[in-house]
Coordinates of C-alpha atoms and ligand atoms in Angstrom, one line a residue:
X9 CA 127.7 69.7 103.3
X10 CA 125.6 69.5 100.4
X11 CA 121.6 70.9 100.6
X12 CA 119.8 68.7 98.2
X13 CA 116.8 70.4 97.2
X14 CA 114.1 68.9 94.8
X15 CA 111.5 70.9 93.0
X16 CA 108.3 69.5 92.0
X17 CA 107.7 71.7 88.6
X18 CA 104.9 69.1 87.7
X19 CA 102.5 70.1 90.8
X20 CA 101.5 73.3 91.3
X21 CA 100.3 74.5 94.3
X22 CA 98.7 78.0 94.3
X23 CA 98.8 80.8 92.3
X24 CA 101.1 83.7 93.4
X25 CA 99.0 86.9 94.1
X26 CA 101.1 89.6 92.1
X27 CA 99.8 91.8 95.3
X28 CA 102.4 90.3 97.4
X29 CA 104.5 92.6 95.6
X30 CA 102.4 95.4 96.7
X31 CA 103.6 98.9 98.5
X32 CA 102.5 101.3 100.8
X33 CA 103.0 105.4 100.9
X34 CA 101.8 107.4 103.4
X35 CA 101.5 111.1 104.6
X36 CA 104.8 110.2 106.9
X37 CA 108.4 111.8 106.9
X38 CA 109.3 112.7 103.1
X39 CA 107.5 109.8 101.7
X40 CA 104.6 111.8 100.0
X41 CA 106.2 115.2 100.2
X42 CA 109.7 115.3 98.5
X43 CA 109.8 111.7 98.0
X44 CA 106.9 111.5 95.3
X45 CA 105.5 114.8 95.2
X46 CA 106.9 118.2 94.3
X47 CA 104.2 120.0 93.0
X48 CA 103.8 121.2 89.6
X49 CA 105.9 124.3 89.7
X50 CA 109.3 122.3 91.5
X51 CA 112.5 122.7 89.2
X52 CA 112.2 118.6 89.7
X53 CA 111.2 117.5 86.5
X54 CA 107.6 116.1 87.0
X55 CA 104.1 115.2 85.5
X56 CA 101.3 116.7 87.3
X57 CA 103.3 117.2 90.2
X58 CA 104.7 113.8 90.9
X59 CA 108.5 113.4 90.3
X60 CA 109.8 111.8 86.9
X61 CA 112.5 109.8 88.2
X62 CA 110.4 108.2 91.1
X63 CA 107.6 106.9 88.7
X64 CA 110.1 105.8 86.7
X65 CA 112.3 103.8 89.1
X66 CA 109.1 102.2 90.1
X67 CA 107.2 101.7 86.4
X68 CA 110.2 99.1 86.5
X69 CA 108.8 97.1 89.3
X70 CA 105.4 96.4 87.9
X71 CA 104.6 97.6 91.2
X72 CA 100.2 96.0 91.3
X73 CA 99.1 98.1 94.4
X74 CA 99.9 100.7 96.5
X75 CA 98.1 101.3 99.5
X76 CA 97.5 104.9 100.7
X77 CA 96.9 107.5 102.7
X78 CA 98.2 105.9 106.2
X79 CA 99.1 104.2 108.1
X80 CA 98.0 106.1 110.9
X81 CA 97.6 109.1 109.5
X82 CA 94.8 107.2 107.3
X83 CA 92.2 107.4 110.9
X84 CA 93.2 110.8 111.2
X85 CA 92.5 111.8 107.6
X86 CA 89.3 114.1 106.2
X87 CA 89.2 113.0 102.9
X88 CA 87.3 116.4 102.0
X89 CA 90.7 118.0 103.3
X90 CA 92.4 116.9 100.3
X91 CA 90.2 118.4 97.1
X92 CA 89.3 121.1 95.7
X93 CA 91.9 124.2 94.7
X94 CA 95.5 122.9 96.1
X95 CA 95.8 126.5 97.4
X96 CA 92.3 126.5 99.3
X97 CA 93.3 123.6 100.8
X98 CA 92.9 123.4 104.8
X99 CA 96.8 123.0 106.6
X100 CA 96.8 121.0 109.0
X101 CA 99.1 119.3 111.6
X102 CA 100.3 115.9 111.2
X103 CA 99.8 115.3 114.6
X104 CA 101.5 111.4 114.5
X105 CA 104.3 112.0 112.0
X106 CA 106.7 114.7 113.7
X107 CA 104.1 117.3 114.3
X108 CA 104.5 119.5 110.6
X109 CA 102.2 121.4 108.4
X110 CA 100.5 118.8 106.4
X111 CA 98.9 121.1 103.4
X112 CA 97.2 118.6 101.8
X113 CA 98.2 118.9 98.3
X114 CA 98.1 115.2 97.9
X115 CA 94.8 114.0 98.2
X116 CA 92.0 111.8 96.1
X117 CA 92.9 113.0 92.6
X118 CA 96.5 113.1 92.9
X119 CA 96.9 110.0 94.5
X120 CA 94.7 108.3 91.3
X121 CA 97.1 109.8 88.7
X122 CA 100.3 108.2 90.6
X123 CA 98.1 105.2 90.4
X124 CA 97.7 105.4 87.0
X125 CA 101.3 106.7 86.2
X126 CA 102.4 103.4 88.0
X127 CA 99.5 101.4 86.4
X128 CA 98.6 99.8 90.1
X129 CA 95.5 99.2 91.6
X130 CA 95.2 101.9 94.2
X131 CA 94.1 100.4 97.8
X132 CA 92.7 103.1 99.8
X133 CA 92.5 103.1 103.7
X134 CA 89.5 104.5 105.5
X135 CA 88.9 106.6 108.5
X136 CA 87.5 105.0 111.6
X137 CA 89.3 105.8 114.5
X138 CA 88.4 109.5 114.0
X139 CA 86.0 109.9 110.7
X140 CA 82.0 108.9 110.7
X141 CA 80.4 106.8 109.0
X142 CA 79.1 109.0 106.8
X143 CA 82.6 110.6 106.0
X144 CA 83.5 107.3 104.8
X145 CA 80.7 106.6 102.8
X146 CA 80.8 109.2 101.2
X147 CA 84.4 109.0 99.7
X148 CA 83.5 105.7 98.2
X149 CA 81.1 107.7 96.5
X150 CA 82.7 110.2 95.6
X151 CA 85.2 108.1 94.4
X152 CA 83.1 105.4 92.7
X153 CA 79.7 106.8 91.6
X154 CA 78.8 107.0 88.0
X155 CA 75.6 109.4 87.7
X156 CA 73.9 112.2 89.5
X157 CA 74.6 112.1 93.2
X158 CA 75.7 115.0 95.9
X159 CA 79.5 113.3 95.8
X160 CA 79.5 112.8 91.9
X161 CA 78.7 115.9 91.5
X162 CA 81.4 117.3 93.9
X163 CA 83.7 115.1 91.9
X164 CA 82.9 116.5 88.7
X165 CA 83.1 120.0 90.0
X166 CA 86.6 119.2 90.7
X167 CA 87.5 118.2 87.3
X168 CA 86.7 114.0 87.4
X169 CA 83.6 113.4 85.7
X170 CA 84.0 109.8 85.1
X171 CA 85.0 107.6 88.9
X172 CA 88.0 106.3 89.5
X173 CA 87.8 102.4 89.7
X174 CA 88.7 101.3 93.2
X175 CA 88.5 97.4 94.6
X176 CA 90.8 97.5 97.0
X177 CA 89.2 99.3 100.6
X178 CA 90.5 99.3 103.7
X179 CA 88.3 99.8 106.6
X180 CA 90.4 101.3 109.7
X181 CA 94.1 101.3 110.2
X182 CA 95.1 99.2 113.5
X183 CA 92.4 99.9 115.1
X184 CA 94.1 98.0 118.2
X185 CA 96.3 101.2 118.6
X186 CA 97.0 104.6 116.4
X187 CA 93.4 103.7 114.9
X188 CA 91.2 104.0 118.0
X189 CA 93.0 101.5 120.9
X190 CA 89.5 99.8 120.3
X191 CA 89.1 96.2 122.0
X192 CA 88.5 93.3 119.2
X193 CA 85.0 92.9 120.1
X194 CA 83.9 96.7 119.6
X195 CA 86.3 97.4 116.3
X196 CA 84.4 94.2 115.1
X197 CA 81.2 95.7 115.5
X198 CA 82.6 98.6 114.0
X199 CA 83.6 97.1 110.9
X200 CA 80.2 95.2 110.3
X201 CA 78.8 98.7 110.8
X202 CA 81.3 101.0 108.0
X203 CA 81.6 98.5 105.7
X204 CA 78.0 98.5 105.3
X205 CA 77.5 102.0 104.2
X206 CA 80.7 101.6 101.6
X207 CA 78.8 100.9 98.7
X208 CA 79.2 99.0 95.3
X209 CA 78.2 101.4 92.8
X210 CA 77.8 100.1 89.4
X211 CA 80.3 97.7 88.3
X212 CA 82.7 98.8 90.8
X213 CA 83.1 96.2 93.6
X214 CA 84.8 96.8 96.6
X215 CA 87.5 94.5 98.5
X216 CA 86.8 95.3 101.8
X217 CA 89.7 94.7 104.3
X218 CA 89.1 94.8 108.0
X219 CA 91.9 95.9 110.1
X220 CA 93.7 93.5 112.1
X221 CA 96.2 91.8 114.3
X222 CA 99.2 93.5 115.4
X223 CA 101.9 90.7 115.4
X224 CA 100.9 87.7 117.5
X225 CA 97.8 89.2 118.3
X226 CA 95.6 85.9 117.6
X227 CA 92.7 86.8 119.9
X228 CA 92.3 89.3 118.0
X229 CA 92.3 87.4 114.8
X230 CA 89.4 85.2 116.2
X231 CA 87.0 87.8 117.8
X232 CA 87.4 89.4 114.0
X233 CA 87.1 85.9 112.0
X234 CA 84.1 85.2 114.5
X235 CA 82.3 88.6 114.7
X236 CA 82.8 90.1 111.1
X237 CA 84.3 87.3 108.9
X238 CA 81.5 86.8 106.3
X239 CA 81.6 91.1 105.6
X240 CA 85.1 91.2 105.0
X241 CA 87.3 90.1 101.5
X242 CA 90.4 90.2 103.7
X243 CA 91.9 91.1 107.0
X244 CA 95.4 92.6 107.7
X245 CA 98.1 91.8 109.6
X246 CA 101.1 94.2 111.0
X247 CA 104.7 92.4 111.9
X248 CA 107.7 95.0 111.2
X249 CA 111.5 93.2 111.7
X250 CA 112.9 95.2 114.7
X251 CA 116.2 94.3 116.1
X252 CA 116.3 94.7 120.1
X253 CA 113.2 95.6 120.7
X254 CA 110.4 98.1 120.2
X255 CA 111.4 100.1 122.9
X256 CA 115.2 99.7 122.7
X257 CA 115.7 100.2 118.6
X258 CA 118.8 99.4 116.7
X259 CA 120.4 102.0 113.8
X260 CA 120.1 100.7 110.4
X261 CA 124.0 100.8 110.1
X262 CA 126.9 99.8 111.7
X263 CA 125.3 96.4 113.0
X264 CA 127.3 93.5 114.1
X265 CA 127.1 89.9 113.1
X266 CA 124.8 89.1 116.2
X267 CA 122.5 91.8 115.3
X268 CA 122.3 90.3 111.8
X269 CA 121.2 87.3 113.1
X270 CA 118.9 88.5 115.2
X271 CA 117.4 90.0 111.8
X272 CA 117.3 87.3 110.3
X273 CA 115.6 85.4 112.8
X274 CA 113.1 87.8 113.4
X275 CA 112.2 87.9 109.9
X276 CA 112.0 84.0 109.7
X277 CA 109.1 84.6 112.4
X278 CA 106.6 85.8 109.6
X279 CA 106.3 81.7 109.0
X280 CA 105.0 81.5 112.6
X281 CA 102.8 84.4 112.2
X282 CA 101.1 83.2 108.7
X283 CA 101.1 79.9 109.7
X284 CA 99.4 80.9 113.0
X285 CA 96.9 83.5 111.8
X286 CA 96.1 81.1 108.9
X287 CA 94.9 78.5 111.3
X288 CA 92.2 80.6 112.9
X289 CA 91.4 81.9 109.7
X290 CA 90.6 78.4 108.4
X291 CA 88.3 77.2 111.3
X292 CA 86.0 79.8 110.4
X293 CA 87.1 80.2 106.4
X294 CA 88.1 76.6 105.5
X295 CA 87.5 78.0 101.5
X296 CA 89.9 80.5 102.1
X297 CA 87.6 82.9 100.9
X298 CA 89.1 85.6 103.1
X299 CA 92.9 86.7 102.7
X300 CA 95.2 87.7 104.6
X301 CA 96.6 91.1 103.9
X302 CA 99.7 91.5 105.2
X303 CA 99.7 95.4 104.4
X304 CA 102.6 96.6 106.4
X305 CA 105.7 94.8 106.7
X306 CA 109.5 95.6 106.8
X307 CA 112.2 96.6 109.1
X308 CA 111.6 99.3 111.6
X309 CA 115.5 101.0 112.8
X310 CA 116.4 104.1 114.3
X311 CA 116.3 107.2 112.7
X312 CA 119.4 108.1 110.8
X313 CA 121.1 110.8 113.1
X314 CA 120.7 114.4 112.7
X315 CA 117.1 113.8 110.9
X316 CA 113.4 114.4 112.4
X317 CA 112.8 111.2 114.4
X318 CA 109.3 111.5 113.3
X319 CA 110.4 111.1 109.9
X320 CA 111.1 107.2 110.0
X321 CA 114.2 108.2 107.5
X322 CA 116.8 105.0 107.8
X323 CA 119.3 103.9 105.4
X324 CA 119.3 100.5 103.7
X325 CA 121.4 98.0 103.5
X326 CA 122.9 94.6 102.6
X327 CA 120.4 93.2 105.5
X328 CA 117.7 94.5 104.8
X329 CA 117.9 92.7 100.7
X330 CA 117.6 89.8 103.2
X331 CA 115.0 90.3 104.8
X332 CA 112.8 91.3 101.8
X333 CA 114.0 88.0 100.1
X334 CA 112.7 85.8 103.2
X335 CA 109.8 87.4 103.2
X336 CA 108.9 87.4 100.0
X337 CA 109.5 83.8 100.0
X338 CA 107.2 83.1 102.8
X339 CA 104.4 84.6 101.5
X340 CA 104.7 83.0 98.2
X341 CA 105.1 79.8 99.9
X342 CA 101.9 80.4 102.1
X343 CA 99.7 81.9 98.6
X344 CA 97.1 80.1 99.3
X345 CA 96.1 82.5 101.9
X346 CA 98.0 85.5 101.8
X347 CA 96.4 87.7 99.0
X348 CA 98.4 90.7 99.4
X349 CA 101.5 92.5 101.1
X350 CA 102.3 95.7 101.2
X351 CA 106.2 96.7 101.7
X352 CA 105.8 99.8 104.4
X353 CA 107.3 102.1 102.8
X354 CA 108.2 102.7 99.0
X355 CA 110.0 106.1 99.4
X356 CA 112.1 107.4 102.4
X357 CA 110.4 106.2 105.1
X358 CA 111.2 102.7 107.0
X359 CA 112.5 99.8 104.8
X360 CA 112.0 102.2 101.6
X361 CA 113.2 101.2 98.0
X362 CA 113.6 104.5 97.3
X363 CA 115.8 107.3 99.1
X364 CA 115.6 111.0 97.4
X365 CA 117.9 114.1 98.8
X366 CA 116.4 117.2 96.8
X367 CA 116.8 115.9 93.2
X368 CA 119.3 112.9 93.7
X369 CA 117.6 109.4 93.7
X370 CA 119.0 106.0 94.8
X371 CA 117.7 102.8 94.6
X372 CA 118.4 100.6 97.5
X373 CA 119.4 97.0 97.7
X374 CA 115.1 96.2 99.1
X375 CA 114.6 98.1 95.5
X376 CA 116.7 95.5 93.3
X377 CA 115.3 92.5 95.2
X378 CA 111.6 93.4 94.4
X379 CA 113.3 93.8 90.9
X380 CA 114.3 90.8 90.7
X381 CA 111.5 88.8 92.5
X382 CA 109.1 90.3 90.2
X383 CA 109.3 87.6 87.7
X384 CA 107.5 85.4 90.5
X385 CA 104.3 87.9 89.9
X386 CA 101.3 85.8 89.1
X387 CA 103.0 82.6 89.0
X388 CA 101.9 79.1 89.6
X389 CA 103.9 78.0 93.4
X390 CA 106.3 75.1 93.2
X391 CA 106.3 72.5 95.9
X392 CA 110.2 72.8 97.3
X393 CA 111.0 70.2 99.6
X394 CA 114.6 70.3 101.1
X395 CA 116.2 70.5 104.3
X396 CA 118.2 73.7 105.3
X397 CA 121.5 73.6 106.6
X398 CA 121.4 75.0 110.1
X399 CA 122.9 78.9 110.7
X400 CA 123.9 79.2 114.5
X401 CA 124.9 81.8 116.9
X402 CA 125.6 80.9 120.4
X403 CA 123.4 78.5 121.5
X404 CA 120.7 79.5 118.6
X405 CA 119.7 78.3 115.1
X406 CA 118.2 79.0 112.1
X407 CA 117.5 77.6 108.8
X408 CA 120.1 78.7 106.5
X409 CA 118.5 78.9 103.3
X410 CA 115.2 80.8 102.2
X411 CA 113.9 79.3 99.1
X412 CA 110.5 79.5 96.8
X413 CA 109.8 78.5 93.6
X414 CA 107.2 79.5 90.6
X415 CA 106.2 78.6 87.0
X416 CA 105.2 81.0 84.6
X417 CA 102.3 80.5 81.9
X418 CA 105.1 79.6 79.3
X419 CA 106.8 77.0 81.7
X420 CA 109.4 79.0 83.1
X421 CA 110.7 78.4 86.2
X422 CA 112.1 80.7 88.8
X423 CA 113.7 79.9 92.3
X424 CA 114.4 82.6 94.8
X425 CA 117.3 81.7 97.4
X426 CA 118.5 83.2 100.3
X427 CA 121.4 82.4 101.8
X428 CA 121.0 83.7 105.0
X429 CA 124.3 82.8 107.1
X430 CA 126.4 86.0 107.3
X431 CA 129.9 83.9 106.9
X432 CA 128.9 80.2 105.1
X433 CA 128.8 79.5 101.5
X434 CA 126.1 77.1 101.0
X435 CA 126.5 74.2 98.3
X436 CA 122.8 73.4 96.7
X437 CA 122.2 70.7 94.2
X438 CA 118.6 70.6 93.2
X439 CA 117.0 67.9 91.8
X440 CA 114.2 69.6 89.3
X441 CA 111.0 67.0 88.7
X442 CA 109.0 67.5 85.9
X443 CA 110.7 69.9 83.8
X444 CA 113.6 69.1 81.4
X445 CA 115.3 72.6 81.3
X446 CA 118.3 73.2 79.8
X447 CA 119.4 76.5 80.3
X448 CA 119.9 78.4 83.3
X449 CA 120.3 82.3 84.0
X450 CA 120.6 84.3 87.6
X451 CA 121.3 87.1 89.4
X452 CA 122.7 87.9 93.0
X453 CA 122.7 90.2 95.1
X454 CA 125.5 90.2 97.5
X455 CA 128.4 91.9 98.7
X456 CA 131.6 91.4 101.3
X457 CA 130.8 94.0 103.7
X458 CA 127.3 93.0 105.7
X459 CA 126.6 96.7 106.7
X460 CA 127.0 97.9 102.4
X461 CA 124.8 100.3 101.5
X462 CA 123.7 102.6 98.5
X463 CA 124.8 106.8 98.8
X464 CA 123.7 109.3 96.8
X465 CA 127.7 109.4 96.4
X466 CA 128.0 105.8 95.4
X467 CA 124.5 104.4 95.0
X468 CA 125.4 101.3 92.8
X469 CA 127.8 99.6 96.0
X470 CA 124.9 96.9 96.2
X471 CA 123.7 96.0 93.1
X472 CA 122.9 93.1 91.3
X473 CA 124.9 91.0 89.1
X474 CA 125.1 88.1 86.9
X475 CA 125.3 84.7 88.9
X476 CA 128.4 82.5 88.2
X477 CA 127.7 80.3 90.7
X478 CA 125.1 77.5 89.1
X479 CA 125.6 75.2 86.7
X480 CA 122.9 72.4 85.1
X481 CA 123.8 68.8 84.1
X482 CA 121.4 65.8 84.0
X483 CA 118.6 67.6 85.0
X484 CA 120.3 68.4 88.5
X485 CA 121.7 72.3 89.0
X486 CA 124.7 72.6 91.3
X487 CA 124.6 76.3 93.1
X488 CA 127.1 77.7 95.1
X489 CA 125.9 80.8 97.0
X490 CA 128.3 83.2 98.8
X491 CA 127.4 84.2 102.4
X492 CA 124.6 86.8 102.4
X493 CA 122.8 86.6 99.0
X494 CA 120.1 86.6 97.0
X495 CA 119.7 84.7 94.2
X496 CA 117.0 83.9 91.4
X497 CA 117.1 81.9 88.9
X498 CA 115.6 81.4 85.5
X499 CA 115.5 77.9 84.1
X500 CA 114.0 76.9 81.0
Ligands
AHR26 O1 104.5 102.5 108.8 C1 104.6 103.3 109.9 C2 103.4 103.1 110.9 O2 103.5 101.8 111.4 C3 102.0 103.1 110.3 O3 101.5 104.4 110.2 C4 101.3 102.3 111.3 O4 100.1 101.7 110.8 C5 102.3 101.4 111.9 O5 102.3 101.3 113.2

């Protein structure tokens, strides 16, 4: 059977937030340490301490935020921990993340230069569950205030005379758990109460974010909406993709088919959960003045054997491309309210695009398909209207297909399609209103092997290619997409 698809390139719907496209790094595993840091003296080659080929690897995403320090380890972070002279640094244990030294030679300043080397918006995340108000307030001045002030001056003694511009602010880290196991109706009052003493200074205006639901969680999204709604810029929302079940985890490789559907069902669920939250939000936001930041997202495996289980270390693989292409499609598709996503994590930790071993880097397949979703960045949404062919398993189905659609300021368009059934080609013809292109470029990402993933050995077995498959006549594109893949395409 033939999906007919049509694409309304004449009515835009939203504009994409390049922030979807946002990551997250924190002080977890080998994500900071190893993974982006080295320090200035490591035989890696570096600048100012942060590794060449990482920044690199991710100047090529136009990566527009990176959120920071935690996580959890963000409500159990003094800020003042993390300046000064890297070797008077206090150690300390990273009581959350497998129990190591934590010597704090990433802190504030370092973490602005990587923002800068990556020219993102840095998105900092507060300390509530164990910092005081006046710790926090006082890192927005240090990190903000332009003139003579106790923090400015600590700033400048420490090399920074001029701030740091910061919008994006984060008050508390799932405050429902690792941030405080607070009840809705307390962290709310909690939040009215921080965010008040994080100042604007000067030009420099804060987004504040409040923490919020974990998953399905809606109560908690109302008491917050209700209690603190008109303080906040935007409130968060957790949902990681885990196969089985929190308790009972799944490795990253050797899956079978039914565990691959399961994936891809649970990953489908972030429609639910947008959809869901986005409702409550509405009764009390109906401007959508509020967004929802969906600041940690990905899958969550096992730990590869024979490393830390506290590390979060898990390969990547075919499955995983996947699931970062139906996610980023839902939360282009629902852009009128989500405002920002954050991909937990970038390096070596969870669903990372980025593994290191000492010097050795791979990309892995989550890596290309940010790299080839990026074109989306910004974009004006494209109404899509279609009817999926049904993917089933036993006695359950899903959608087949994943699809979103953008136009850029030159009149570009782009669709992103997933092809989400593990053995089906799908056949697409889509019908494209409004637009008379006449030539048409893609990529896939695919492979024959479900479980194929990147090595240090062979780190290019899942990479993208030039797509065969699509061809344009009349104004109507014929597509066939191999089992498992993600495509984009470029019309214009
Ligand atoms: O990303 C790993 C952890 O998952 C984060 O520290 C925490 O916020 C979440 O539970």
């Amino acid at each position: 059977m033939t999906a007919k698809l049509r694409i309304l390139s004449d009515a835009p719907k939203s504009k994409i937030n390049k922030n979807i496209y946002g990551h997250f790094a924190e002080h977890l595993g080998r994500c900071i340490y190893e993974g982006i840091w080295v320090g200035e003296d490591s035989p890696i080659p570096n600048t100012d301490g942060i590794r060449n080929d990482v920044i690199a690897a991710l100047r090529k995403l136009d990566i527009p935020v990176l959120r920071w320090p935690g996580g959890c380890f963000a409500d159990e972070y003094h800020w003042k921990d993390g300046i000064g002279k890297p070797e008077t640094r206090k150690r300390m244990i990273n009581t959350h993340w497998g129990g190591v030294v934590e010597n704090n030679h990433f802190g504030t300043h370092e973490f602005f230069r990587l923002c800068e080397l990556l020219e993102c918006e840095p998105y900092i995340c507060g300390n509530v569950g164990s910092g005081t108000v006046q710790e926090m307030s006082e890192w927005v001045e240090y990190m903000t205030f332009d003139g003579e002030s106790p923090m400015a001056g600590l700033r400048a003694g420490n090399g920074r005379e001029q701030p740091w511009t910061l919008k994006y602010f984060g008050v508390g880290n799932e405050n429902w758990g690792c941030g405080g196991n607070m009840r809705p109706e307390y962290y709310a009052d909690l939040y009215r109460r921080y965010q008040t003493y994080a100042r604007n200074y000067g030009d420099n205006k804060l987004y504040k974010i409040a923490g919020g639901a974990n998953v399905d969680d809606y109560n908690w999204t109302e008491v917050l909406m209700r209690e603190a709604g008109q303080f906040m810029d935007g409130l968060s929302l957790h949902s990681y993709t885990i196969p089985g079940s929190w308790e009972e985890k799944r490795f990253a490789l050797g899956f079978d088919n039914g565990e691959w559907f399961e994936t891809m069902k649970k990953s489908l669920h972030m429609n639910e959960l947008i959809t869901r939250h986005s409702n409550i939000m509405d009764k009390y936001d109906p401007e959508r003045r509020v967004g929802l930041i969906i600041d940690e997202w990905g899958t969550w495996f096992l730990s590869e054997p024979g490393t830390n289980p506290g590390f979060l270390y898990q390969q990547n693989t075919l499955r995983d491309a996947l699931v970062a292409g139906i996610h980023l499609n839902i939360f282009q598709n629902h852009s009128k309210r989500v405002q920002m996503a954050n991909i937990a994590q970038m390096v070596n930790v969870l669903q990372a695009l980025i593994l290191t071993e000492g010097d050795k880097l791979l990309l892995t397949p989550t890596y290309h398909v940010f790299d080839m979703y990026k074109v989306h960045q910004d974009n004006e949404l494209l109404e899509v209207s279609f009817e999926s062919p049904v993917y089933s398993m036993g006695e359950e189905s899903i959608p087949q297909l994943s699809v979103s659609a953008s136009r850029d300021a030159s009149g570009k368009v782009y669709v992103s399609i997933c092809n989400i059934s593990h053995a089906d080609n799908a056949a697409l013809s889509i019908e494209l209103v409004g637009t008379s292109a006449r030539t048409i470029n893609g990529q896939i990402l695919t492979h024959s092997d479900l479980n194929a993933h990147n090595t240090f050995e062979t780190p290019a077995t899942v990479a993208p290619a030039v797509f065969e498959g699509a061809s344009l006549k009349n104004g109507v594109l014929d597509c066939q997409l191999p089992p498992a893949s993600v495509v984009v395409l470029t019309l214009e």
